[in-house]
Tab-separated table of C-alpha atoms and ligand atoms in Angstrom:
chain	number	residue	atom	x	y	z
A	252	MET	CA	28.201	4.401	74.449
A	253	GLY	CA	25.615	6.607	72.549
A	254	SER	CA	26.042	10.669	72.615
A	255	SER	CA	23.806	12.775	73.573
A	256	PRO	CA	22.444	14.866	70.299
A	257	PHE	CA	23.408	18.021	72.368
A	258	ASP	CA	26.908	17.505	72.650
A	259	ALA	CA	27.542	18.941	69.248
A	260	TYR	CA	27.494	22.047	71.027
A	261	ILE	CA	30.290	21.763	73.661
A	262	THR	CA	32.876	19.683	71.657
A	263	ALA	CA	35.558	22.135	72.629
A	264	ASP	CA	35.913	20.785	76.316
A	265	SER	CA	36.923	17.370	75.965
A	266	GLU	CA	36.595	16.339	79.886
A	267	ILE	CA	32.817	18.023	79.798
A	268	THR	CA	32.015	16.658	77.258
A	269	ASP	CA	32.989	13.227	78.223
A	270	LEU	CA	31.441	13.683	81.711
A	271	LEU	CA	27.747	14.520	79.752
A	272	SER	CA	28.286	11.293	77.300
A	273	ARG	CA	28.911	9.171	80.018
A	274	GLU	CA	26.048	10.843	81.960
A	275	TRP	CA	23.518	10.592	78.792
A	276	HIS	CA	24.697	6.586	78.827
A	277	ARG	CA	24.175	5.972	83.050
A	278	GLN	CA	20.222	7.465	82.548
A	279	THR	CA	19.186	6.235	79.071
A	280	SER	CA	20.546	2.485	80.007
A	281	THR	CA	19.613	2.489	83.525
A	282	LEU	CA	16.460	2.596	85.665
A	283	GLN	CA	15.526	5.972	86.602
A	284	LEU	CA	13.189	5.135	89.881
A	285	ILE	CA	14.077	8.518	91.459
A	286	ALA	CA	10.671	9.923	92.274
A	287	SER	CA	12.029	13.504	92.767
A	288	GLU	CA	13.182	12.935	88.727
A	289	ASN	CA	12.258	13.287	85.365
A	290	PHE	CA	12.739	13.620	81.702
A	291	THR	CA	12.230	16.747	80.107
A	292	SER	CA	11.664	17.541	77.009
A	293	PRO	CA	14.655	18.279	74.355
A	294	ALA	CA	12.238	22.190	74.056
A	295	VAL	CA	13.173	22.889	78.145
A	296	MET	CA	16.664	21.960	77.510
A	297	ALA	CA	17.240	24.068	74.464
A	298	ALA	CA	15.361	26.994	76.436
A	299	THR	CA	17.100	26.671	79.905
A	300	GLY	CA	20.175	25.747	78.129
A	301	SER	CA	19.903	29.431	75.879
A	302	ILE	CA	20.716	32.744	74.899
A	303	LEU	CA	18.923	33.822	78.940
A	304	THR	CA	21.921	32.692	80.872
A	305	ASN	CA	23.762	35.897	80.004
A	306	LYS	CA	20.776	38.531	81.078
A	307	TYR	CA	20.727	40.154	84.215
A	308	ALA	CA	17.115	41.465	85.801
A	309	GLU	CA	17.355	41.780	89.038
A	310	GLY	CA	13.399	42.698	90.193
A	311	TYR	CA	10.248	42.058	88.333
A	312	PRO	CA	8.082	42.399	84.492
A	313	GLY	CA	8.419	46.159	83.890
A	314	ARG	CA	10.392	47.293	87.166
A	315	ARG	CA	14.490	45.931	86.329
A	316	TYR	CA	16.836	47.624	87.331
A	317	TYR	CA	19.038	46.261	84.903
A	318	GLY	CA	18.249	47.705	81.237
A	319	GLY	CA	18.129	45.518	78.509
A	320	ASN	CA	15.087	43.587	79.892
A	321	GLN	CA	12.055	44.368	77.261
A	322	ILE	CA	12.784	40.639	75.325
A	323	VAL	CA	13.095	39.162	78.973
A	324	ASP	CA	10.471	41.386	80.713
A	325	GLU	CA	8.501	39.369	77.860
A	326	ILE	CA	9.853	36.062	78.726
A	327	GLU	CA	8.623	35.949	82.298
A	328	ASP	CA	5.284	37.842	81.477
A	329	LEU	CA	4.545	34.474	79.200
A	330	ALA	CA	6.083	31.877	82.098
A	331	ARG	CA	3.880	34.166	84.553
A	332	ARG	CA	0.813	33.679	82.487
A	333	ARG	CA	0.741	30.282	81.807
A	334	LEU	CA	1.363	29.261	85.302
A	335	THR	CA	-1.503	31.051	86.625
A	336	ALA	CA	-4.041	29.984	83.612
A	337	LEU	CA	-2.881	26.074	84.713
A	338	PHE	CA	-3.825	26.186	87.856
A	339	GLY	CA	-6.445	29.250	87.892
A	340	ALA	CA	-4.247	30.764	90.564
A	341	ASP	CA	-4.074	35.271	90.792
A	342	HIS	CA	-0.785	35.371	91.022
A	343	ALA	CA	2.255	33.691	90.105
A	344	ASN	CA	5.979	33.973	90.597
A	345	VAL	CA	8.961	32.405	89.025
A	346	GLN	CA	11.920	33.237	90.026
A	347	PRO	CA	12.539	30.944	92.936
A	348	HIS	CA	15.605	28.864	92.191
A	349	SER	CA	13.918	25.907	94.183
A	350	GLY	CA	11.267	24.808	96.115
A	351	ALA	CA	13.618	25.108	99.469
A	352	ASN	CA	13.658	28.852	98.626
A	353	ALA	CA	9.877	29.433	98.061
A	354	ASN	CA	9.095	27.709	100.801
A	355	VAL	CA	11.243	30.041	102.771
A	356	ALA	CA	9.801	32.535	100.363
A	357	VAL	CA	6.233	32.572	102.083
A	358	TYR	CA	6.919	31.744	105.615
A	359	GLN	CA	9.263	35.009	105.231
A	360	ALA	CA	6.031	36.949	103.608
A	361	LEU	CA	2.785	35.461	106.400
A	362	LEU	CA	5.108	34.754	109.302
A	363	GLU	CA	6.899	37.438	111.778
A	364	PRO	CA	9.922	35.927	113.627
A	365	GLY	CA	8.815	33.109	116.348
A	366	ASP	CA	5.702	32.839	114.573
A	367	THR	CA	4.007	28.643	114.806
A	368	VAL	CA	3.759	26.985	112.038
A	369	LEU	CA	2.363	23.406	111.918
A	370	ALA	CA	4.171	20.825	109.193
A	371	MET	CA	4.674	17.543	108.340
A	372	ARG	CA	7.662	16.239	110.375
A	373	LEU	CA	10.339	14.844	108.067
A	374	ASP	CA	10.362	11.310	109.147
A	375	GLN	CA	6.790	11.076	108.290
A	376	GLY	CA	7.064	12.160	105.165
A	377	GLY	CA	7.025	16.035	105.629
A	378	HIS	CA	10.698	17.958	104.304
A	379	LEU	CA	13.588	19.451	105.939
A	380	THR	CA	11.812	23.465	105.074
A	381	HIS	CA	8.468	21.911	107.455
A	382	GLY	CA	10.808	22.742	110.162
A	383	SER	CA	13.798	19.759	110.384
A	384	PRO	CA	15.841	20.677	113.297
A	385	ALA	CA	18.766	20.439	110.606
A	386	SER	CA	17.176	23.561	108.608
A	387	MET	CA	17.165	26.842	108.824
A	388	THR	CA	13.173	27.249	109.137
A	389	SER	CA	13.282	25.680	112.391
A	390	LYS	CA	15.226	28.718	114.048
A	391	ILE	CA	14.059	31.289	112.493
A	392	TRP	CA	10.384	30.387	113.016
A	393	ARG	CA	8.364	27.656	115.798
A	394	PHE	CA	7.292	24.665	114.337
A	395	VAL	CA	5.415	21.815	115.438
A	396	SER	CA	4.649	18.588	113.595
A	397	TYR	CA	2.221	16.809	112.895
A	398	GLY	CA	2.193	13.050	111.286
A	399	VAL	CA	0.690	9.416	110.237
A	400	THR	CA	-1.443	7.103	111.989
A	401	PRO	CA	0.297	4.161	112.934
A	402	ARG	CA	0.727	1.010	110.311
A	403	SER	CA	-1.802	-0.791	110.042
A	404	ASP	CA	-2.059	-4.978	109.872
A	405	ASP	CA	-5.703	-4.952	108.940
A	406	PRO	CA	-6.354	-4.877	105.549
A	407	SER	CA	-9.217	-3.170	105.828
A	408	ILE	CA	-7.988	-0.023	107.296
A	409	ILE	CA	-5.313	2.344	105.701
A	410	GLY	CA	-2.345	2.960	108.236
A	411	GLU	CA	0.235	5.002	107.787
A	412	ILE	CA	-1.727	8.381	105.827
A	413	ILE	CA	-2.011	11.727	107.377
A	414	ASP	CA	-3.312	11.605	111.334
A	415	VAL	CA	-6.220	14.040	110.029
A	416	ASP	CA	-6.954	14.102	113.984
A	417	ASN	CA	-4.282	14.753	115.499
A	418	LEU	CA	-3.756	17.280	112.800
A	419	ARG	CA	-6.909	18.628	113.845
A	420	ALA	CA	-6.107	18.857	117.889
A	421	LEU	CA	-2.323	20.288	117.571
A	422	ALA	CA	-4.154	22.791	115.249
A	423	HIS	CA	-6.505	23.447	117.935
A	424	ALA	CA	-4.101	23.674	120.987
A	425	GLU	CA	-1.089	25.460	119.132
A	426	ARG	CA	-3.473	28.150	117.186
A	427	PRO	CA	-0.197	28.199	114.123
A	428	LYS	CA	-0.357	30.605	111.966
A	429	LEU	CA	0.096	29.028	109.144
A	430	ILE	CA	-0.357	25.518	108.570
A	431	VAL	CA	1.437	23.556	105.679
A	432	ALA	CA	0.259	21.063	104.135
A	433	GLY	CA	2.331	18.404	101.509
A	434	ALA	CA	5.360	15.896	101.723
A	435	THR	CA	8.325	14.975	100.003
A	436	SER	CA	7.785	10.495	100.902
A	437	TYR	CA	4.469	10.284	101.142
A	438	SER	CA	2.125	8.149	97.990
A	439	ARG	CA	-1.036	8.817	99.156
A	440	GLN	CA	-3.241	11.979	98.022
A	441	ILE	CA	-3.569	15.218	100.471
A	442	SER	CA	-7.320	16.626	100.606
A	443	PRO	CA	-6.451	20.363	100.223
A	444	GLU	CA	-9.946	20.754	101.331
A	445	ILE	CA	-10.009	19.176	104.442
A	446	PHE	CA	-6.321	21.318	105.265
A	447	ARG	CA	-8.722	24.787	104.437
A	448	GLU	CA	-11.288	23.301	107.114
A	449	ILE	CA	-8.900	23.438	110.304
A	450	ALA	CA	-6.910	26.087	108.996
A	451	ASP	CA	-10.671	28.280	109.019
A	452	GLU	CA	-11.480	26.576	112.410
A	453	VAL	CA	-8.183	28.094	114.747
A	454	GLY	CA	-7.932	31.229	111.553
A	455	ALA	CA	-4.934	30.099	110.408
A	456	LEU	CA	-2.799	30.896	106.929
A	457	LEU	CA	-2.432	27.316	104.388
A	458	MET	CA	0.262	26.861	102.591
A	459	PHE	CA	0.354	23.572	100.028
A	460	ASP	CA	3.843	22.437	99.015
A	461	ALA	CA	2.854	20.638	96.212
A	462	ALA	CA	6.276	19.981	94.704
A	463	HIS	CA	5.437	15.892	94.307
A	464	PRO	CA	2.127	16.428	92.935
A	465	ALA	CA	2.714	19.462	90.637
A	466	GLY	CA	2.422	17.779	87.717
A	467	LEU	CA	-0.544	15.027	88.801
A	468	ILE	CA	-2.518	18.750	89.511
A	469	ALA	CA	-1.798	20.515	86.413
A	470	GLY	CA	-2.958	17.171	84.955
A	471	GLY	CA	-6.030	16.859	86.546
A	472	SER	CA	-4.705	13.702	88.638
A	473	HIS	CA	-5.121	14.845	91.597
A	474	PRO	CA	-7.110	17.615	93.305
A	475	ASN	CA	-6.117	21.381	92.885
A	476	PRO	CA	-4.772	22.730	96.099
A	477	VAL	CA	-5.113	26.542	94.063
A	478	PRO	CA	-8.822	27.436	95.174
A	479	TYR	CA	-8.298	25.900	99.260
A	480	ALA	CA	-4.356	27.574	99.682
A	481	ASP	CA	-3.288	31.114	100.437
A	482	ALA	CA	-0.037	29.920	98.382
A	483	VAL	CA	1.002	26.727	96.823
A	484	THR	CA	4.699	26.510	96.479
A	485	PHE	CA	6.583	23.693	93.730
A	486	THR	CA	9.577	22.674	92.302
A	487	THR	CA	9.329	22.309	88.726
A	488	HIS	CA	11.359	19.321	87.647
A	489	LYS	CA	9.527	16.578	88.981
A	490	THR	CA	6.062	15.493	88.146
A	491	LEU	CA	5.779	19.017	86.808
A	492	ARG	CA	8.478	17.641	84.006
A	493	GLY	CA	10.942	21.178	83.461
A	494	PRO	CA	13.055	22.686	84.527
A	495	ARG	CA	14.783	22.723	87.731
A	496	GLY	CA	13.402	24.952	90.242
A	497	GLY	CA	10.647	26.269	92.100
A	498	ALA	CA	7.123	28.449	91.386
A	499	ILE	CA	4.606	29.987	94.608
A	500	LEU	CA	1.026	30.374	93.203
A	501	CYS	CA	-0.476	33.058	96.186
A	502	ARG	CA	-3.675	35.030	96.328
A	503	GLU	CA	-3.890	38.463	95.079
A	504	GLU	CA	-4.112	39.351	98.419
A	505	HIS	CA	-0.486	38.175	99.362
A	506	ALA	CA	1.000	38.792	96.024
A	507	LYS	CA	2.998	42.054	96.769
A	508	LYS	CA	4.577	40.560	99.563
A	509	ILE	CA	5.614	37.004	98.280
A	510	ASP	CA	7.690	38.771	95.410
A	511	SER	CA	9.386	41.302	97.700
A	512	ALA	CA	10.266	38.058	99.958
A	513	VAL	CA	11.535	35.807	96.644
A	514	PHE	CA	13.474	39.524	95.575
A	515	PRO	CA	14.602	41.256	97.254
A	516	GLY	CA	14.320	39.137	100.234
A	517	GLN	CA	15.922	35.800	99.437
A	518	GLN	CA	17.531	36.015	95.922
A	519	GLY	CA	19.631	38.454	93.458
A	520	GLY	CA	18.991	38.033	89.772
A	521	PRO	CA	16.634	35.711	88.849
A	522	LEU	CA	17.416	32.551	86.174
A	523	GLU	CA	16.038	33.870	83.190
A	524	HIS	CA	17.103	31.133	81.482
A	525	SER	CA	15.194	28.548	84.072
A	526	ILE	CA	12.135	30.930	83.626
A	527	ALA	CA	11.938	30.399	79.653
A	528	GLY	CA	12.223	26.414	80.319
A	529	LYS	CA	9.710	26.597	83.096
A	530	ALA	CA	7.734	28.998	80.023
A	531	VAL	CA	7.560	25.812	78.385
A	532	ALA	CA	7.057	23.116	80.516
A	533	PHE	CA	3.647	25.517	81.436
A	534	LYS	CA	2.684	25.191	77.812
A	535	GLU	CA	3.742	21.094	77.503
A	536	ALA	CA	1.631	20.902	80.877
A	537	SER	CA	-1.936	22.262	79.716
A	538	SER	CA	-1.850	19.887	76.526
A	539	PRO	CA	-4.227	16.933	76.962
A	540	ALA	CA	-1.458	14.254	76.590
A	541	PHE	CA	0.145	15.338	79.882
A	542	GLY	CA	-3.506	14.607	81.471
A	543	ASP	CA	-3.003	10.855	79.989
A	544	TYR	CA	0.570	10.876	80.798
A	545	THR	CA	-0.032	11.766	84.454
A	546	ASP	CA	-3.022	9.269	85.021
A	547	ARG	CA	-0.023	6.665	83.736
A	548	VAL	CA	2.448	7.977	85.940
A	549	VAL	CA	-0.257	6.868	88.686
A	550	ALA	CA	-1.313	3.610	87.005
A	551	ASN	CA	2.204	2.677	86.787
A	552	ALA	CA	3.011	3.193	90.874
A	553	ARG	CA	-0.461	1.263	92.006
A	554	VAL	CA	1.116	-2.165	89.743
A	555	PHE	CA	4.284	-0.691	90.789
A	556	ALA	CA	3.544	-1.745	94.363
A	557	ALA	CA	0.641	-4.481	93.934
A	558	ALA	CA	3.973	-5.748	92.068
A	559	LEU	CA	6.656	-5.099	94.653
A	560	GLY	CA	3.767	-6.584	97.299
A	561	GLN	CA	3.848	-9.820	95.651
A	562	GLN	CA	7.901	-10.005	95.759
A	563	GLY	CA	7.727	-9.589	99.475
A	564	PHE	CA	7.991	-6.304	100.468
A	565	ARG	CA	6.052	-3.494	102.697
A	566	ILE	CA	4.727	-0.976	101.180
A	567	VAL	CA	4.179	1.974	103.101
A	568	SER	CA	-0.074	2.760	103.552
A	569	GLY	CA	-0.642	-0.463	101.714
A	570	GLY	CA	-0.094	1.070	98.099
A	571	THR	CA	-0.356	4.321	96.154
A	572	ASP	CA	-2.483	7.238	94.469
A	573	ASN	CA	0.766	9.306	93.464
A	574	HIS	CA	3.694	8.861	91.537
A	575	GLN	CA	5.749	7.577	94.846
A	576	VAL	CA	5.831	3.809	96.208
A	577	ILE	CA	7.520	3.876	99.705
A	578	VAL	CA	8.972	0.124	99.620
A	579	ASP	CA	9.426	-0.552	104.148
A	580	LEU	CA	12.610	-3.311	103.459
A	581	ARG	CA	12.368	-5.226	106.862
A	582	GLU	CA	10.167	-7.958	106.163
A	583	PHE	CA	11.541	-8.595	102.673
A	584	ASP	CA	14.926	-8.886	104.602
A	585	ALA	CA	15.205	-7.381	108.556
A	586	GLU	CA	19.131	-7.143	107.450
A	587	LEU	CA	18.850	-4.919	104.635
A	588	THR	CA	18.826	-1.428	104.830
A	589	GLY	CA	17.814	1.419	103.047
A	590	LYS	CA	21.401	2.239	102.240
A	591	VAL	CA	22.353	-1.033	100.959
A	592	ALA	CA	19.689	-0.802	99.277
A	593	GLN	CA	20.027	1.909	97.377
A	594	GLU	CA	23.537	0.831	96.421
A	595	VAL	CA	22.929	-2.406	94.685
A	596	LEU	CA	20.474	-1.511	92.947
A	597	ASP	CA	22.995	1.001	91.518
A	598	VAL	CA	25.539	-1.739	90.146
A	599	ALA	CA	21.835	-3.797	88.612
A	600	GLY	CA	21.354	-0.366	87.252
A	601	ILE	CA	18.319	0.783	88.984
A	602	THR	CA	18.281	4.569	90.631
A	603	THR	CA	16.969	4.278	93.584
A	604	ASN	CA	16.802	6.841	96.983
A	605	ARG	CA	17.167	5.639	100.023
A	606	ASN	CA	14.516	7.306	102.951
A	607	GLN	CA	13.247	6.663	105.954
A	608	ILE	CA	9.776	4.642	106.654
A	609	PRO	CA	7.397	5.962	109.355
A	610	ASP	CA	8.479	5.635	112.710
A	611	ASP	CA	11.823	4.353	111.188
A	612	PRO	CA	14.292	2.513	114.370
A	613	ARG	CA	17.302	3.786	111.654
A	614	SER	CA	19.098	7.101	110.991
A	615	PRO	CA	18.289	9.191	108.126
A	616	PHE	CA	21.626	7.965	106.765
A	617	ILE	CA	21.117	4.290	106.610
A	618	THR	CA	17.340	4.014	107.082
A	619	SER	CA	14.606	0.925	106.120
A	620	GLY	CA	13.283	2.270	103.391
A	621	LEU	CA	13.637	2.836	99.630
A	622	ARG	CA	11.382	5.670	98.028
A	623	LEU	CA	10.479	5.011	94.021
A	624	GLY	CA	8.318	6.615	91.381
A	625	THR	CA	7.440	6.044	88.087
A	626	PRO	CA	7.841	9.837	86.799
A	627	ALA	CA	11.061	9.011	84.572
A	628	GLN	CA	10.476	6.277	83.347
A	629	THR	CA	6.448	6.700	82.211
A	630	THR	CA	7.953	9.441	80.526
A	631	ALA	CA	10.368	7.237	78.192
A	632	GLY	CA	6.863	5.126	77.468
A	633	MET	CA	7.263	2.261	80.429
A	634	GLY	CA	4.001	0.801	80.957
A	635	ALA	CA	2.374	-1.930	83.959
A	636	SER	CA	4.077	-5.290	82.388
A	637	GLU	CA	7.565	-2.931	82.524
A	638	PHE	CA	6.726	-1.947	85.728
A	639	GLN	CA	5.996	-5.718	86.809
A	640	THR	CA	9.357	-7.246	85.595
A	641	ILE	CA	11.455	-3.978	87.470
A	642	ALA	CA	9.804	-5.433	90.950
A	643	GLU	CA	10.605	-8.741	89.650
A	644	LEU	CA	14.316	-7.334	89.097
A	645	MET	CA	14.842	-5.552	92.242
A	646	SER	CA	13.609	-8.798	94.044
A	647	ARG	CA	16.144	-10.641	92.309
A	648	ALA	CA	18.865	-8.120	92.746
A	649	LEU	CA	18.411	-7.364	96.644
A	650	ARG	CA	17.681	-11.240	97.027
A	651	GLY	CA	21.520	-12.582	95.042
A	652	ARG	CA	22.978	-9.447	96.557
A	653	ALA	CA	26.444	-11.353	97.220
A	654	ASP	CA	26.436	-12.782	93.591
A	655	GLU	CA	28.578	-10.792	90.915
A	656	SER	CA	26.932	-12.506	88.139
A	657	ALA	CA	23.336	-12.276	89.464
A	658	LEU	CA	23.517	-8.590	89.443
A	659	ALA	CA	25.532	-8.518	86.074
A	660	SER	CA	22.695	-10.494	84.507
A	661	VAL	CA	19.436	-8.283	86.124
A	662	ARG	CA	22.367	-4.997	84.661
A	663	ASP	CA	21.972	-6.584	81.134
A	664	GLU	CA	18.185	-7.214	81.561
A	665	VAL	CA	17.761	-2.903	82.964
A	666	ALA	CA	19.883	-2.142	79.711
A	667	GLU	CA	17.430	-4.277	77.481
A	668	ILE	CA	14.240	-2.808	78.688
A	669	CYS	CA	16.196	0.859	78.965
A	670	GLY	CA	16.777	0.341	75.284
A	671	ALA	CA	13.417	0.034	74.503
A	672	PHE	CA	12.286	2.829	76.414
A	673	ASN	CA	14.304	5.168	75.008
A	674	PRO	CA	13.056	8.903	76.466
A	675	TYR	CA	14.937	11.103	74.355
A	676	ALA	CA	14.306	8.686	70.974
A	677	THR	CA	10.527	9.009	71.225
A	678	PHE	CA	9.925	12.168	73.271
A	679	THR	CA	7.273	13.601	70.840
A	680	THR	CA	5.315	10.770	70.489
A	681	HIS	CA	3.500	10.896	74.349
B	165	DSN	N1	14.389	17.213	96.513
B	165	DSN	C1	13.156	16.410	96.869
B	165	DSN	C2	13.304	15.482	97.361
B	165	DSN	O1	13.549	14.688	96.666
B	165	DSN	O2	11.903	14.852	97.016
B	165	DSN	C3	13.589	16.112	98.179
B	165	DSN	O3	13.965	17.973	99.105
């Protein structure tokens, strides 16, 4: 088992060193197909693991509640400047610890308790913080949900896409204070323009949750919601390829309220080491090479969806416009659940996550679907021919799931491909 280049710094703790080494091996010898994951650059990791973890900095640059923040102020300012430039926004807040915190901060800033919000239902592709009964958001605000159109078996009609007519009708009937665009399990492009149009028809504010496509937007592969939305929230670790964390962009008129909702509204001391990592990632995402990367992420997802279709998997909405491929397993094998498929693929060295598909008859814990993504393995340099092979390997593993030797043989082939595409061996070249 190879050791990671970062182990040298923590050899004093052999238990953690060993665990990190094993995780390094897992990440680089198996396929990472979770749509919300990526391989960050060593530069992002170095900043995130830096001396800044020592510093308390409650407040914002120029208005801190602790001394010694002159340099930290420069770092956070740099991150904010890079982020506003990357997306062409008026104002950035880089302190949210996660995407969920970012979403709740925007709700807190723009809404009063009990206000109505129109957002996508979790089992249709939305996020927990879009008003799921399991989330505290549904206890504070009144969420009304929209979803996707029915599945279409007519190849000339794309089904399972956001039901814009229903969204518009709900907006007119419910008069929400805020409409939330954005999804967590949805493979089509979301038009910020249509959402703005509907929000304007009913006098609503618009928040665009760009957690998944943030990198695709930064790279120019997807439309930028910033000119249309009052606020745009996202995580920094998915397609954007930064450290784990969240961020908010907003119009100047909302800046003060949103900053106050993040701190002191929700969070205490910001994670300045993560903010430095975010700053590095924002710079990386502004390079032409990043646009080339995000174009390849989308192209690979299209090839992957088509190849999976050829293997007998039904692809939700019939294809993809982004980095995700949502697979309905029922036509491949009516007995196969998302839970079992995820577990079998894990044994075969293929890391995925089970996911409900629209109108899934199975529970969120069992599911009938898998959500796959191309960001991580595209970072590692994989292209069309590798994603075609991965589709074939997935099919072999799932069909041969009762046969240990079949799974072992897939795992060996996976390790061979991964050996040729180690992200940290080649990172600086793409
Ligand atoms: N992190 C999100 C995702 O995997 O898409 C869910 O919260």
